[in-house]
Amino acid sequence: MSNPSASTHFAPQLYIPKGQTDIQFYINLGAIEIFCFRNDDGTIHVAELELDGAIFHVHETMSSTAIMDPSKLGAVTSIIGLFVPDVDAMMQKGIAAGAVEIDPAQDYDYGYRQGMFRDPYGHYWQIQKKIGLK
């Protein structure tokens, strides 16, 4: 992993329902757990994960952040765009790990191959690769 403090980058924070003890979906997707702080009862408070150099966090929903929990909101306000070398392989890995396919992978005239899935916590992931304009 490159030194994240040496460059500007995004690190999305995804909210998971309070009381979760397992974030295995993200590990099955290929993420490596950098750290995980747990509450006294063993539930996850916040974890930092890395997926092929892309850092992101999962955080339990708190009263001040409940509006950002897609499982409670019933909608999302952003989509995690993840660029990968093999869109189809990552789509398959996500679905095998428990994601729900929203859009199958396909090539688009604007020069991307993209597919989308929803993870078990309600977050939408657009898996993509630049392939060149048609």
PDB file of C-alpha atoms in Angstrom:
ATOM      1  CA  MET A   1       0.000   0.000   0.000  1.00  0.00           C
ATOM      2  CA  SER A   2       1.274   3.474  -0.812  1.00  0.00           C
ATOM      3  CA  ASN A   3       1.510   6.026   1.978  1.00  0.00           C
ATOM      4  CA  PRO A   4      -2.008   7.559   2.078  1.00  0.00           C
ATOM      5  CA  SER A   5      -0.791  10.582   4.044  1.00  0.00           C
ATOM      6  CA  ALA A   6       1.535  11.491   1.150  1.00  0.00           C
ATOM      7  CA  SER A   7      -1.244  12.093  -1.375  1.00  0.00           C
ATOM      8  CA  THR A   8      -4.780  13.355  -1.709  1.00  0.00           C
ATOM      9  CA  HIS A   9      -7.326  10.552  -1.956  1.00  0.00           C
ATOM     10  CA  PHE A  10     -10.886   9.652  -1.015  1.00  0.00           C
ATOM     11  CA  ALA A  11     -11.659   7.257   1.818  1.00  0.00           C
ATOM     12  CA  PRO A  12     -15.428   6.679   1.859  1.00  0.00           C
ATOM     13  CA  GLN A  13     -17.087   5.920   5.180  1.00  0.00           C
ATOM     14  CA  LEU A  14     -19.912   3.400   4.878  1.00  0.00           C
ATOM     15  CA  TYR A  15     -22.439   3.109   7.675  1.00  0.00           C
ATOM     16  CA  ILE A  16     -23.479  -0.318   8.890  1.00  0.00           C
ATOM     17  CA  PRO A  17     -26.341  -1.023  11.304  1.00  0.00           C
ATOM     18  CA  LYS A  18     -25.456  -0.716  14.973  1.00  0.00           C
ATOM     19  CA  GLY A  19     -24.817  -4.101  16.566  1.00  0.00           C
ATOM     20  CA  GLN A  20     -22.893  -5.714  13.677  1.00  0.00           C
ATOM     21  CA  THR A  21     -20.148  -8.103  14.685  1.00  0.00           C
ATOM     22  CA  ASP A  22     -19.191  -9.255  11.206  1.00  0.00           C
ATOM     23  CA  ILE A  23     -17.931  -7.426   8.114  1.00  0.00           C
ATOM     24  CA  GLN A  24     -16.984 -10.619   6.302  1.00  0.00           C
ATOM     25  CA  PHE A  25     -18.675  -9.409   3.098  1.00  0.00           C
ATOM     26  CA  TYR A  26     -15.882  -6.878   2.587  1.00  0.00           C
ATOM     27  CA  ILE A  27     -13.170  -9.447   3.378  1.00  0.00           C
ATOM     28  CA  ASN A  28     -14.781 -11.851   0.870  1.00  0.00           C
ATOM     29  CA  LEU A  29     -14.732  -9.005  -1.663  1.00  0.00           C
ATOM     30  CA  GLY A  30     -10.954  -8.944  -1.242  1.00  0.00           C
ATOM     31  CA  ALA A  31     -10.508  -6.187   1.352  1.00  0.00           C
ATOM     32  CA  ILE A  32      -7.845  -6.423   4.028  1.00  0.00           C
ATOM     33  CA  GLU A  33      -8.724  -5.245   7.520  1.00  0.00           C
ATOM     34  CA  ILE A  34      -6.224  -2.568   8.598  1.00  0.00           C
ATOM     35  CA  PHE A  35      -7.817  -2.048  12.004  1.00  0.00           C
ATOM     36  CA  CYS A  36     -11.105  -2.662  13.756  1.00  0.00           C
ATOM     37  CA  PHE A  37     -12.228  -0.939  16.947  1.00  0.00           C
ATOM     38  CA  ARG A  38     -14.964  -2.827  18.734  1.00  0.00           C
ATOM     39  CA  ASN A  39     -17.401  -1.766  21.419  1.00  0.00           C
ATOM     40  CA  ASP A  40     -17.349  -3.455  24.836  1.00  0.00           C
ATOM     41  CA  ASP A  41     -20.003  -5.932  23.643  1.00  0.00           C
ATOM     42  CA  GLY A  42     -17.859  -7.025  20.661  1.00  0.00           C
ATOM     43  CA  THR A  43     -19.847  -5.119  18.022  1.00  0.00           C
ATOM     44  CA  ILE A  44     -17.989  -3.082  15.428  1.00  0.00           C
ATOM     45  CA  HIS A  45     -17.545   0.615  16.089  1.00  0.00           C
ATOM     46  CA  VAL A  46     -15.266   1.474  13.146  1.00  0.00           C
ATOM     47  CA  ALA A  47     -12.986  -0.506  10.853  1.00  0.00           C
ATOM     48  CA  GLU A  48     -10.503   0.596   8.236  1.00  0.00           C
ATOM     49  CA  LEU A  49     -10.210  -1.638   5.191  1.00  0.00           C
ATOM     50  CA  GLU A  50      -8.084  -1.606   2.060  1.00  0.00           C
ATOM     51  CA  LEU A  51      -9.108  -3.032  -1.292  1.00  0.00           C
ATOM     52  CA  ASP A  52      -6.135  -3.117  -3.693  1.00  0.00           C
ATOM     53  CA  GLY A  53      -4.847   0.208  -2.327  1.00  0.00           C
ATOM     54  CA  ALA A  54      -8.281   1.865  -1.974  1.00  0.00           C
ATOM     55  CA  ILE A  55      -8.929   2.687   1.686  1.00  0.00           C
ATOM     56  CA  PHE A  56     -12.443   2.871   3.107  1.00  0.00           C
ATOM     57  CA  HIS A  57     -14.082   2.743   6.519  1.00  0.00           C
ATOM     58  CA  VAL A  58     -17.163   1.043   7.880  1.00  0.00           C
ATOM     59  CA  HIS A  59     -18.715   2.660  10.926  1.00  0.00           C
ATOM     60  CA  GLU A  60     -21.640   1.711  13.093  1.00  0.00           C
ATOM     61  CA  THR A  61     -24.648   3.972  12.726  1.00  0.00           C
ATOM     62  CA  MET A  62     -24.865   6.462  15.564  1.00  0.00           C
ATOM     63  CA  SER A  63     -27.835   8.665  16.455  1.00  0.00           C
ATOM     64  CA  SER A  64     -26.154  11.614  14.703  1.00  0.00           C
ATOM     65  CA  THR A  65     -25.510   9.572  11.532  1.00  0.00           C
ATOM     66  CA  ALA A  66     -28.714   7.521  11.332  1.00  0.00           C
ATOM     67  CA  ILE A  67     -29.864   9.568   8.337  1.00  0.00           C
ATOM     68  CA  MET A  68     -26.868   8.198   6.386  1.00  0.00           C
ATOM     69  CA  ASP A  69     -27.659   4.512   6.927  1.00  0.00           C
ATOM     70  CA  PRO A  70     -29.111   3.237   3.612  1.00  0.00           C
ATOM     71  CA  SER A  71     -30.937   0.410   5.381  1.00  0.00           C
ATOM     72  CA  LYS A  72     -32.872   3.001   7.402  1.00  0.00           C
ATOM     73  CA  LEU A  73     -33.108   5.668   4.719  1.00  0.00           C
ATOM     74  CA  GLY A  74     -34.374   3.312   2.031  1.00  0.00           C
ATOM     75  CA  ALA A  75     -32.167   5.100  -0.509  1.00  0.00           C
ATOM     76  CA  VAL A  76     -28.584   6.104  -1.158  1.00  0.00           C
ATOM     77  CA  THR A  77     -27.099   9.516  -1.823  1.00  0.00           C
ATOM     78  CA  SER A  78     -23.874   8.294  -3.394  1.00  0.00           C
ATOM     79  CA  ILE A  79     -22.414   5.291  -5.164  1.00  0.00           C
ATOM     80  CA  ILE A  80     -18.974   3.857  -4.485  1.00  0.00           C
ATOM     81  CA  GLY A  81     -17.147   3.877  -7.833  1.00  0.00           C
ATOM     82  CA  LEU A  82     -14.412   1.250  -7.753  1.00  0.00           C
ATOM     83  CA  PHE A  83     -11.982   0.989 -10.671  1.00  0.00           C
ATOM     84  CA  VAL A  84     -10.562  -2.508 -11.041  1.00  0.00           C
ATOM     85  CA  PRO A  85      -8.561  -4.380 -13.689  1.00  0.00           C
ATOM     86  CA  ASP A  86     -11.296  -7.022 -14.207  1.00  0.00           C
ATOM     87  CA  VAL A  87     -14.884  -5.805 -13.820  1.00  0.00           C
ATOM     88  CA  ASP A  88     -16.450  -9.210 -14.419  1.00  0.00           C
ATOM     89  CA  ALA A  89     -14.281 -10.952 -11.822  1.00  0.00           C
ATOM     90  CA  MET A  90     -15.054  -8.317  -9.162  1.00  0.00           C
ATOM     91  CA  MET A  91     -18.778  -8.456  -9.964  1.00  0.00           C
ATOM     92  CA  GLN A  92     -18.701 -12.244  -9.536  1.00  0.00           C
ATOM     93  CA  LYS A  93     -16.709 -11.934  -6.302  1.00  0.00           C
ATOM     94  CA  GLY A  94     -19.213  -9.410  -4.905  1.00  0.00           C
ATOM     95  CA  ILE A  95     -22.242 -11.500  -5.801  1.00  0.00           C
ATOM     96  CA  ALA A  96     -20.626 -14.650  -4.399  1.00  0.00           C
ATOM     97  CA  ALA A  97     -19.936 -12.726  -1.170  1.00  0.00           C
ATOM     98  CA  GLY A  98     -23.604 -11.766  -0.808  1.00  0.00           C
ATOM     99  CA  ALA A  99     -24.147  -8.660  -2.936  1.00  0.00           C
ATOM    100  CA  VAL A 100     -27.215  -8.247  -5.146  1.00  0.00           C
ATOM    101  CA  GLU A 101     -26.575  -7.461  -8.804  1.00  0.00           C
ATOM    102  CA  ILE A 102     -28.224  -4.197  -9.851  1.00  0.00           C
ATOM    103  CA  ASP A 103     -26.748  -3.851 -13.355  1.00  0.00           C
ATOM    104  CA  PRO A 104     -24.740  -6.584 -15.086  1.00  0.00           C
ATOM    105  CA  ALA A 105     -21.289  -5.671 -16.398  1.00  0.00           C
ATOM    106  CA  GLN A 106     -21.344  -4.249 -19.904  1.00  0.00           C
ATOM    107  CA  ASP A 107     -19.403  -1.922 -22.178  1.00  0.00           C
ATOM    108  CA  TYR A 108     -20.669   1.623 -22.672  1.00  0.00           C
ATOM    109  CA  ASP A 109     -20.126   4.028 -25.586  1.00  0.00           C
ATOM    110  CA  TYR A 110     -18.479   6.560 -23.252  1.00  0.00           C
ATOM    111  CA  GLY A 111     -15.525   4.224 -22.809  1.00  0.00           C
ATOM    112  CA  TYR A 112     -16.201   2.287 -19.615  1.00  0.00           C
ATOM    113  CA  ARG A 113     -17.068  -1.279 -18.732  1.00  0.00           C
ATOM    114  CA  GLN A 114     -19.357  -1.083 -15.700  1.00  0.00           C
ATOM    115  CA  GLY A 115     -21.566  -3.194 -13.501  1.00  0.00           C
ATOM    116  CA  MET A 116     -23.298  -2.392 -10.222  1.00  0.00           C
ATOM    117  CA  PHE A 117     -24.207  -4.301  -7.080  1.00  0.00           C
ATOM    118  CA  ARG A 118     -25.730  -3.535  -3.684  1.00  0.00           C
ATOM    119  CA  ASP A 119     -23.823  -4.817  -0.682  1.00  0.00           C
ATOM    120  CA  PRO A 120     -25.569  -6.450   2.305  1.00  0.00           C
ATOM    121  CA  TYR A 121     -25.730  -3.085   4.112  1.00  0.00           C
ATOM    122  CA  GLY A 122     -27.470  -1.271   1.242  1.00  0.00           C
ATOM    123  CA  HIS A 123     -24.449   0.512  -0.289  1.00  0.00           C
ATOM    124  CA  TYR A 124     -24.238   0.594  -4.075  1.00  0.00           C
ATOM    125  CA  TRP A 125     -20.905  -0.214  -5.737  1.00  0.00           C
ATOM    126  CA  GLN A 126     -20.247   0.638  -9.384  1.00  0.00           C
ATOM    127  CA  ILE A 127     -17.455  -1.636 -10.541  1.00  0.00           C
ATOM    128  CA  GLN A 128     -15.703  -0.140 -13.539  1.00  0.00           C
ATOM    129  CA  LYS A 129     -12.758   0.033 -15.879  1.00  0.00           C
ATOM    130  CA  LYS A 130     -11.840   2.490 -18.624  1.00  0.00           C
ATOM    131  CA  ILE A 131     -11.789   0.640 -21.951  1.00  0.00           C
ATOM    132  CA  GLY A 132     -11.709   3.494 -24.479  1.00  0.00           C
ATOM    133  CA  LEU A 133     -14.395   5.251 -26.489  1.00  0.00           C
ATOM    134  CA  LYS A 134     -16.354   3.282 -29.077  1.00  0.00           C
TER     135      LYS A 134
END
